[in-house]
Amino acid sequence: FGTGEGVQFIDLDVFAIGEHHNPPFVSSSPTTTLAWIAARTERIILSTATTLITTNDPVKIAEDFAMLQHVSGGRVDLMLGRGNTGPVYPWFGKDIRAGLELAVENVGLLHRLWDEDVVDWQGRHRTPLQGFTAAPRPLDGVAPFVWHGSIRSPEIAELAAIHGDGFFANNIFWPKEHTERLIELYRQRFAHYGHGTPEQAIVGLGGQVF
């Protein structure tokens, strides 16, 4: 652990796998892959980078990741994203023009499915739920920690802040000033919604090179 300017840094071993449905990328089924890895490891934290909250059913996400919690002994995070491949939307019967609406609606339902034992819900983009219980329930009553991955969208920073989730800024190809604005927005809104001080907001940064 280390601290600087009131911000705490935590050093953890995390392995995250993306969700892709177009070759040559892997994996098309992150939960299956992570369960295989969980069976062969003891301490590493397993995550996604990212799970597509727009094209996956939040009921399926809630149940898959709760199950992954159980088989891994709780070593699970979940990173949500809208995806960066336009064709994936029609592949799963969704409209890319509704991407932000889908993200907002599905994240809200996902949290309710983990937080409430019995859910009555109605939205715009899936059939209603009446008296529904997601199974299994989260391990020890504690849902997986949720990150929201974003490259450019302030709406996603706001969504992470609303729910008190983590915000992961993938700052590849973007100037640092853009990333700084996104993170500052998230920190301010995290505090606005009563989850803690701006310094307590949970921020991740990522990029990639080849």
CSV table of C-alpha atoms in Angstrom, one decimal:
chain,number,residue,atom,x,y,z
A,1,PHE,CA,0.0,0.0,0.0
A,2,GLY,CA,1.1,3.5,-0.6
A,3,THR,CA,-0.4,7.0,-0.3
A,4,GLY,CA,0.1,10.3,-2.1
A,5,GLU,CA,-2.0,13.5,-1.8
A,6,GLY,CA,-4.7,11.7,0.0
A,7,VAL,CA,-5.1,9.0,-2.6
A,8,GLN,CA,-4.5,5.4,-1.7
A,9,PHE,CA,-2.8,3.0,-4.1
A,10,ILE,CA,-3.3,-0.7,-3.8
A,11,ASP,CA,-1.0,-3.3,-5.4
A,12,LEU,CA,-3.0,-6.4,-6.4
A,13,ASP,CA,-2.5,-9.2,-8.8
A,14,VAL,CA,-5.4,-9.1,-11.3
A,15,PHE,CA,-6.0,-11.0,-14.5
A,16,ALA,CA,-8.6,-9.5,-16.7
A,17,ILE,CA,-10.0,-10.9,-20.0
A,18,GLY,CA,-12.0,-9.1,-22.6
A,19,GLU,CA,-15.2,-10.1,-24.4
A,20,HIS,CA,-14.9,-10.3,-28.1
A,21,HIS,CA,-17.0,-12.1,-30.7
A,22,ASN,CA,-14.7,-11.5,-33.7
A,23,PRO,CA,-11.5,-13.3,-34.6
A,24,PRO,CA,-8.6,-13.2,-33.7
A,25,PHE,CA,-9.6,-11.8,-30.3
A,26,VAL,CA,-10.6,-13.8,-27.3
A,27,SER,CA,-12.6,-14.7,-25.4
A,28,SER,CA,-16.2,-15.0,-26.5
A,29,SER,CA,-17.1,-16.4,-23.1
A,30,PRO,CA,-15.1,-14.7,-20.4
A,31,THR,CA,-16.9,-16.4,-17.5
A,32,THR,CA,-16.1,-19.8,-18.8
A,33,THR,CA,-12.4,-18.9,-19.3
A,34,LEU,CA,-12.2,-17.3,-15.9
A,35,ALA,CA,-13.7,-20.3,-14.2
A,36,TRP,CA,-11.1,-22.5,-15.8
A,37,ILE,CA,-8.4,-20.1,-14.5
A,38,ALA,CA,-10.0,-19.9,-11.1
A,39,ALA,CA,-9.7,-23.7,-10.7
A,40,ARG,CA,-6.0,-23.5,-11.3
A,41,THR,CA,-5.1,-20.5,-9.1
A,42,GLU,CA,-5.4,-19.5,-5.5
A,43,ARG,CA,-4.9,-15.8,-5.0
A,44,ILE,CA,-5.1,-13.9,-8.2
A,45,ILE,CA,-8.2,-11.7,-8.7
A,46,LEU,CA,-10.1,-12.4,-11.8
A,47,SER,CA,-11.8,-9.7,-13.8
A,48,THR,CA,-13.1,-8.8,-17.3
A,49,ALA,CA,-12.0,-5.9,-19.5
A,50,THR,CA,-14.7,-5.6,-20.4
A,51,THR,CA,-18.1,-7.4,-20.2
A,52,LEU,CA,-20.5,-5.9,-22.7
A,53,ILE,CA,-23.3,-4.4,-20.6
A,54,THR,CA,-25.1,-3.3,-23.8
A,55,THR,CA,-25.5,-6.6,-25.6
A,56,ASN,CA,-25.6,-9.1,-22.6
A,57,ASP,CA,-28.7,-9.7,-20.6
A,58,PRO,CA,-28.1,-8.3,-17.1
A,59,VAL,CA,-29.9,-11.3,-15.6
A,60,LYS,CA,-27.3,-13.6,-17.2
A,61,ILE,CA,-24.5,-11.3,-16.1
A,62,ALA,CA,-25.8,-11.3,-12.5
A,63,GLU,CA,-26.1,-15.1,-12.3
A,64,ASP,CA,-22.9,-15.9,-14.2
A,65,PHE,CA,-20.7,-13.7,-12.0
A,66,ALA,CA,-22.3,-14.7,-8.8
A,67,MET,CA,-21.6,-18.3,-9.8
A,68,LEU,CA,-18.0,-17.3,-10.6
A,69,GLN,CA,-17.7,-15.8,-7.1
A,70,HIS,CA,-18.7,-19.1,-5.6
A,71,VAL,CA,-16.3,-21.3,-7.7
A,72,SER,CA,-13.4,-18.8,-7.2
A,73,GLY,CA,-13.8,-18.1,-3.5
A,74,GLY,CA,-14.9,-14.5,-4.1
A,75,ARG,CA,-11.9,-13.6,-6.3
A,76,VAL,CA,-14.0,-11.7,-8.9
A,77,ASP,CA,-14.3,-8.2,-10.2
A,78,LEU,CA,-16.5,-7.2,-13.1
A,79,MET,CA,-15.7,-4.4,-15.6
A,80,LEU,CA,-18.6,-3.2,-17.7
A,81,GLY,CA,-18.3,-1.5,-21.1
A,82,ARG,CA,-20.3,-0.7,-24.2
A,83,GLY,CA,-17.8,-2.3,-26.5
A,84,ASN,CA,-15.7,-0.9,-29.3
A,85,THR,CA,-17.0,-3.0,-32.2
A,86,GLY,CA,-20.1,-1.6,-33.9
A,87,PRO,CA,-21.3,-4.8,-35.5
A,88,VAL,CA,-21.6,-6.6,-32.2
A,89,TYR,CA,-24.9,-4.8,-31.5
A,90,PRO,CA,-26.9,-6.3,-34.4
A,91,TRP,CA,-25.2,-9.7,-33.8
A,92,PHE,CA,-27.0,-9.7,-30.5
A,93,GLY,CA,-30.2,-8.1,-31.6
A,94,LYS,CA,-29.4,-4.6,-30.3
A,95,ASP,CA,-29.3,-1.1,-31.8
A,96,ILE,CA,-26.0,0.8,-31.4
A,97,ARG,CA,-27.9,4.1,-31.3
A,98,ALA,CA,-29.4,2.9,-28.0
A,99,GLY,CA,-26.0,2.1,-26.5
A,100,LEU,CA,-26.0,4.6,-23.7
A,101,GLU,CA,-29.7,3.9,-22.8
A,102,LEU,CA,-28.9,0.2,-22.7
A,103,ALA,CA,-25.9,0.8,-20.4
A,104,VAL,CA,-27.8,2.9,-18.0
A,105,GLU,CA,-30.8,0.6,-17.8
A,106,ASN,CA,-28.9,-2.6,-17.7
A,107,VAL,CA,-26.5,-1.4,-15.0
A,108,GLY,CA,-29.4,-0.3,-12.8
A,109,LEU,CA,-31.0,-3.7,-13.2
A,110,LEU,CA,-27.8,-5.6,-12.5
A,111,HIS,CA,-27.3,-3.9,-9.2
A,112,ARG,CA,-30.9,-4.6,-8.2
A,113,LEU,CA,-30.5,-8.2,-9.0
A,114,TRP,CA,-27.6,-8.5,-6.7
A,115,ASP,CA,-28.9,-6.2,-3.9
A,116,GLU,CA,-32.5,-7.5,-3.7
A,117,ASP,CA,-33.6,-11.0,-3.1
A,118,VAL,CA,-36.9,-10.5,-5.1
A,119,VAL,CA,-37.0,-8.1,-8.0
A,120,ASP,CA,-40.0,-6.5,-9.7
A,121,TRP,CA,-38.7,-4.4,-12.6
A,122,GLN,CA,-39.8,-2.9,-15.9
A,123,GLY,CA,-37.7,-1.1,-18.5
A,124,ARG,CA,-37.6,-0.2,-22.2
A,125,HIS,CA,-35.1,-2.8,-23.6
A,126,ARG,CA,-36.0,-6.2,-22.1
A,127,THR,CA,-39.1,-8.0,-20.8
A,128,PRO,CA,-40.3,-7.1,-17.3
A,129,LEU,CA,-39.4,-9.1,-14.3
A,130,GLN,CA,-42.0,-10.1,-11.6
A,131,GLY,CA,-41.0,-11.7,-8.4
A,132,PHE,CA,-37.6,-12.8,-9.9
A,133,THR,CA,-34.7,-14.0,-7.8
A,134,ALA,CA,-31.3,-14.3,-9.4
A,135,ALA,CA,-29.5,-17.5,-8.5
A,136,PRO,CA,-27.1,-18.1,-7.0
A,137,ARG,CA,-27.1,-15.1,-4.7
A,138,PRO,CA,-23.8,-13.2,-4.3
A,139,LEU,CA,-21.2,-15.0,-2.2
A,140,ASP,CA,-21.7,-14.0,1.5
A,141,GLY,CA,-24.2,-11.4,0.4
A,142,VAL,CA,-21.5,-9.2,-1.2
A,143,ALA,CA,-21.7,-8.6,-4.9
A,144,PRO,CA,-18.7,-8.5,-7.2
A,145,PHE,CA,-17.0,-5.2,-7.3
A,146,VAL,CA,-18.0,-3.3,-10.5
A,147,TRP,CA,-15.9,-1.1,-12.7
A,148,HIS,CA,-17.1,1.0,-15.6
A,149,GLY,CA,-14.6,1.1,-18.4
A,150,SER,CA,-14.7,4.1,-20.7
A,151,ILE,CA,-12.5,5.8,-23.3
A,152,ARG,CA,-14.4,9.0,-24.0
A,153,SER,CA,-17.9,9.1,-22.4
A,154,PRO,CA,-18.7,11.4,-19.5
A,155,GLU,CA,-22.0,9.7,-19.3
A,156,ILE,CA,-20.2,6.5,-18.2
A,157,ALA,CA,-18.3,8.4,-15.6
A,158,GLU,CA,-21.6,9.7,-14.2
A,159,LEU,CA,-23.1,6.2,-14.3
A,160,ALA,CA,-20.2,4.8,-12.2
A,161,ALA,CA,-20.6,7.7,-9.7
A,162,ILE,CA,-24.3,7.1,-9.4
A,163,HIS,CA,-23.8,3.5,-8.2
A,164,GLY,CA,-20.6,4.1,-6.3
A,165,ASP,CA,-18.8,1.8,-8.6
A,166,GLY,CA,-15.2,2.1,-9.8
A,167,PHE,CA,-14.3,4.1,-12.9
A,168,PHE,CA,-11.6,2.7,-15.3
A,169,ALA,CA,-10.3,5.2,-17.9
A,170,ASN,CA,-8.8,3.5,-20.8
A,171,ASN,CA,-6.7,6.5,-22.0
A,172,ILE,CA,-5.3,4.9,-25.2
A,173,PHE,CA,-4.9,7.4,-28.0
A,174,TRP,CA,-6.5,10.3,-26.1
A,175,PRO,CA,-4.6,13.3,-24.6
A,176,LYS,CA,-4.1,13.2,-20.9
A,177,GLU,CA,-6.2,16.4,-20.5
A,178,HIS,CA,-9.3,14.5,-21.7
A,179,THR,CA,-8.6,11.6,-19.2
A,180,GLU,CA,-8.1,14.1,-16.4
A,181,ARG,CA,-11.4,15.8,-17.1
A,182,LEU,CA,-13.2,12.4,-17.1
A,183,ILE,CA,-11.6,11.4,-13.8
A,184,GLU,CA,-12.3,14.8,-12.1
A,185,LEU,CA,-16.0,14.5,-13.2
A,186,TYR,CA,-16.2,11.0,-11.8
A,187,ARG,CA,-14.6,12.1,-8.5
A,188,GLN,CA,-16.9,15.1,-8.0
A,189,ARG,CA,-20.1,13.1,-8.8
A,190,PHE,CA,-19.0,10.2,-6.6
A,191,ALA,CA,-19.0,12.6,-3.7
A,192,HIS,CA,-22.2,14.3,-4.9
A,193,TYR,CA,-24.1,11.0,-4.6
A,194,GLY,CA,-22.8,10.5,-1.1
A,195,HIS,CA,-20.4,7.6,-1.6
A,196,GLY,CA,-17.5,9.3,0.1
A,197,THR,CA,-15.0,12.1,-0.6
A,198,PRO,CA,-13.6,12.7,-4.1
A,199,GLU,CA,-10.3,11.2,-3.0
A,200,GLN,CA,-12.1,8.0,-2.0
A,201,ALA,CA,-13.5,7.5,-5.5
A,202,ILE,CA,-12.0,4.3,-7.1
A,203,VAL,CA,-10.1,5.1,-10.2
A,204,GLY,CA,-8.3,2.8,-12.6
A,205,LEU,CA,-6.1,3.8,-15.6
A,206,GLY,CA,-5.2,1.7,-18.5
A,207,GLY,CA,-3.7,1.8,-21.9
A,208,GLN,CA,-1.9,-0.5,-24.3
A,209,VAL,CA,1.1,-0.6,-26.6
A,210,PHE,CA,2.4,-3.2,-29.0
